[in-house]
Amino acid sequence: MKNTRLLLTVMVVTTAGIEPALSLPPQKDVPEEILRSEIFTEARSPINGKPLTAAEYIKLQSQLQSPPPKTKPQVNPKLQNLLFLLQLRRVIRTVVPLL
């Protein structure tokens, strides 16, 4: 009997201080579904953080996503000749293994 009264008292004391719906966001917050459907007219540059218009932002994004133009690396002609001779030597060694 004493244990039941103690348990009942503990339950009443612990549940009396609970406020309902503490896990809900404040009413001022805009739901995520609405934020996803919003049309953005301003943006910030991912490079330097400056404000951009929507058209500037799209242009910048396309420039960042496109790969840079491929250029042939410039190699010193002497080094290029040496590389050619080494490749030639490798081919000859596969045919004549004694060299």
C-alpha positions as protocol buffer text, in pm:
chain_id: "A"
residue {
  index: 1
  type: MET
  ca { x: 0 y: 0 z: 0 }
}
residue {
  index: 2
  type: LYS
  ca { x: 282 y: 237 z: 90 }
}
residue {
  index: 3
  type: ASN
  ca { x: 467 y: 156 z: -233 }
}
residue {
  index: 4
  type: THR
  ca { x: 154 y: 222 z: -439 }
}
residue {
  index: 5
  type: ARG
  ca { x: 103 y: 563 z: -284 }
}
residue {
  index: 6
  type: LEU
  ca { x: 468 y: 650 z: -341 }
}
residue {
  index: 7
  type: LEU
  ca { x: 450 y: 535 z: -703 }
}
residue {
  index: 8
  type: LEU
  ca { x: 128 y: 730 z: -760 }
}
residue {
  index: 9
  type: THR
  ca { x: 280 y: 1044 z: -604 }
}
residue {
  index: 10
  type: VAL
  ca { x: 593 y: 1014 z: -819 }
}
residue {
  index: 11
  type: MET
  ca { x: 384 y: 971 z: -1135 }
}
residue {
  index: 12
  type: VAL
  ca { x: 166 y: 1273 z: -1056 }
}
residue {
  index: 13
  type: VAL
  ca { x: 466 y: 1493 z: -977 }
}
residue {
  index: 14
  type: THR
  ca { x: 659 y: 1392 z: -1290 }
}
residue {
  index: 15
  type: THR
  ca { x: 366 y: 1426 z: -1531 }
}
residue {
  index: 16
  type: ALA
  ca { x: 240 y: 1755 z: -1383 }
}
residue {
  index: 17
  type: GLY
  ca { x: 539 y: 1950 z: -1514 }
}
residue {
  index: 18
  type: ILE
  ca { x: 518 y: 1824 z: -1875 }
}
residue {
  index: 19
  type: GLU
  ca { x: 406 y: 2079 z: -2132 }
}
residue {
  index: 20
  type: PRO
  ca { x: 219 y: 1940 z: -2431 }
}
residue {
  index: 21
  type: ALA
  ca { x: 370 y: 1941 z: -2783 }
}
residue {
  index: 22
  type: LEU
  ca { x: 723 y: 2054 z: -2703 }
}
residue {
  index: 23
  type: SER
  ca { x: 857 y: 1882 z: -3013 }
}
residue {
  index: 24
  type: LEU
  ca { x: 655 y: 2088 z: -3259 }
}
residue {
  index: 25
  type: PRO
  ca { x: 833 y: 2378 z: -3435 }
}
residue {
  index: 26
  type: PRO
  ca { x: 731 y: 2734 z: -3356 }
}
residue {
  index: 27
  type: GLN
  ca { x: 429 y: 2862 z: -3550 }
}
residue {
  index: 28
  type: LYS
  ca { x: 643 y: 3132 z: -3715 }
}
residue {
  index: 29
  type: ASP
  ca { x: 851 y: 2871 z: -3902 }
}
residue {
  index: 30
  type: VAL
  ca { x: 758 y: 2819 z: -4266 }
}
residue {
  index: 31
  type: PRO
  ca { x: 709 y: 2449 z: -4353 }
}
residue {
  index: 32
  type: GLU
  ca { x: 976 y: 2286 z: -4566 }
}
residue {
  index: 33
  type: GLU
  ca { x: 725 y: 2191 z: -4838 }
}
residue {
  index: 34
  type: ILE
  ca { x: 647 y: 2558 z: -4897 }
}
residue {
  index: 35
  type: LEU
  ca { x: 1014 y: 2655 z: -4896 }
}
residue {
  index: 36
  type: ARG
  ca { x: 1090 y: 2390 z: -5160 }
}
residue {
  index: 37
  type: SER
  ca { x: 825 y: 2527 z: -5395 }
}
residue {
  index: 38
  type: GLU
  ca { x: 944 y: 2889 z: -5363 }
}
residue {
  index: 39
  type: ILE
  ca { x: 1100 y: 3048 z: -5669 }
}
residue {
  index: 40
  type: PHE
  ca { x: 1431 y: 3209 z: -5588 }
}
residue {
  index: 41
  type: THR
  ca { x: 1506 y: 3542 z: -5753 }
}
residue {
  index: 42
  type: GLU
  ca { x: 1833 y: 3606 z: -5571 }
}
residue {
  index: 43
  type: ALA
  ca { x: 2129 y: 3386 z: -5491 }
}
residue {
  index: 44
  type: ARG
  ca { x: 2482 y: 3407 z: -5360 }
}
residue {
  index: 45
  type: SER
  ca { x: 2793 y: 3315 z: -5550 }
}
residue {
  index: 46
  type: PRO
  ca { x: 2952 y: 2992 z: -5426 }
}
residue {
  index: 47
  type: ILE
  ca { x: 3292 y: 3141 z: -5510 }
}
residue {
  index: 48
  type: ASN
  ca { x: 3294 y: 3469 z: -5319 }
}
residue {
  index: 49
  type: GLY
  ca { x: 2948 y: 3494 z: -5158 }
}
residue {
  index: 50
  type: LYS
  ca { x: 2840 y: 3807 z: -5348 }
}
residue {
  index: 51
  type: PRO
  ca { x: 2469 y: 3846 z: -5431 }
}
residue {
  index: 52
  type: LEU
  ca { x: 2369 y: 3740 z: -5783 }
}
residue {
  index: 53
  type: THR
  ca { x: 2051 y: 3752 z: -5987 }
}
residue {
  index: 54
  type: ALA
  ca { x: 1891 y: 3423 z: -6088 }
}
residue {
  index: 55
  type: ALA
  ca { x: 2025 y: 3449 z: -6445 }
}
residue {
  index: 56
  type: GLU
  ca { x: 2380 y: 3522 z: -6324 }
}
residue {
  index: 57
  type: TYR
  ca { x: 2360 y: 3230 z: -6082 }
}
residue {
  index: 58
  type: ILE
  ca { x: 2248 y: 2986 z: -6355 }
}
residue {
  index: 59
  type: LYS
  ca { x: 2525 y: 3109 z: -6586 }
}
residue {
  index: 60
  type: LEU
  ca { x: 2786 y: 3067 z: -6310 }
}
residue {
  index: 61
  type: GLN
  ca { x: 2660 y: 2717 z: -6228 }
}
residue {
  index: 62
  type: SER
  ca { x: 2683 y: 2610 z: -6591 }
}
residue {
  index: 63
  type: GLN
  ca { x: 3038 y: 2746 z: -6613 }
}
residue {
  index: 64
  type: LEU
  ca { x: 3140 y: 2562 z: -6296 }
}
residue {
  index: 65
  type: GLN
  ca { x: 2987 y: 2232 z: -6411 }
}
residue {
  index: 66
  type: SER
  ca { x: 3132 y: 2231 z: -6762 }
}
residue {
  index: 67
  type: PRO
  ca { x: 3480 y: 2075 z: -6784 }
}
residue {
  index: 68
  type: PRO
  ca { x: 3767 y: 2305 z: -6876 }
}
residue {
  index: 69
  type: PRO
  ca { x: 3879 y: 2286 z: -7238 }
}
residue {
  index: 70
  type: LYS
  ca { x: 4137 y: 2016 z: -7289 }
}
residue {
  index: 71
  type: THR
  ca { x: 4472 y: 2135 z: -7411 }
}
residue {
  index: 72
  type: LYS
  ca { x: 4764 y: 1922 z: -7510 }
}
residue {
  index: 73
  type: PRO
  ca { x: 5037 y: 1954 z: -7249 }
}
residue {
  index: 74
  type: GLN
  ca { x: 5355 y: 2124 z: -7365 }
}
residue {
  index: 75
  type: VAL
  ca { x: 5652 y: 1889 z: -7334 }
}
residue {
  index: 76
  type: ASN
  ca { x: 6013 y: 1980 z: -7392 }
}
residue {
  index: 77
  type: PRO
  ca { x: 6116 y: 1835 z: -7733 }
}
residue {
  index: 78
  type: LYS
  ca { x: 6427 y: 1668 z: -7584 }
}
residue {
  index: 79
  type: LEU
  ca { x: 6216 y: 1499 z: -7319 }
}
residue {
  index: 80
  type: GLN
  ca { x: 5959 y: 1397 z: -7579 }
}
residue {
  index: 81
  type: ASN
  ca { x: 6237 y: 1237 z: -7787 }
}
residue {
  index: 82
  type: LEU
  ca { x: 6371 y: 1056 z: -7480 }
}
residue {
  index: 83
  type: LEU
  ca { x: 6025 y: 920 z: -7400 }
}
residue {
  index: 84
  type: PHE
  ca { x: 5987 y: 798 z: -7757 }
}
residue {
  index: 85
  type: LEU
  ca { x: 6322 y: 618 z: -7738 }
}
residue {
  index: 86
  type: LEU
  ca { x: 6228 y: 454 z: -7407 }
}
residue {
  index: 87
  type: GLN
  ca { x: 5899 y: 332 z: -7552 }
}
residue {
  index: 88
  type: LEU
  ca { x: 6081 y: 203 z: -7859 }
}
residue {
  index: 89
  type: ARG
  ca { x: 6330 y: 22 z: -7633 }
}
residue {
  index: 90
  type: ARG
  ca { x: 6044 y: -140 z: -7442 }
}
residue {
  index: 91
  type: VAL
  ca { x: 5893 y: -270 z: -7768 }
}
residue {
  index: 92
  type: ILE
  ca { x: 6228 y: -403 z: -7886 }
}
residue {
  index: 93
  type: ARG
  ca { x: 6289 y: -576 z: -7548 }
}
residue {
  index: 94
  type: THR
  ca { x: 5963 y: -765 z: -7581 }
}
residue {
  index: 95
  type: VAL
  ca { x: 6076 y: -898 z: -7917 }
}
residue {
  index: 96
  type: VAL
  ca { x: 6444 y: -955 z: -7826 }
}
residue {
  index: 97
  type: PRO
  ca { x: 6464 y: -1015 z: -7449 }
}
residue {
  index: 98
  type: LEU
  ca { x: 6846 y: -1018 z: -7433 }
}
residue {
  index: 99
  type: LEU
  ca { x: 6883 y: -640 z: -7464 }
}
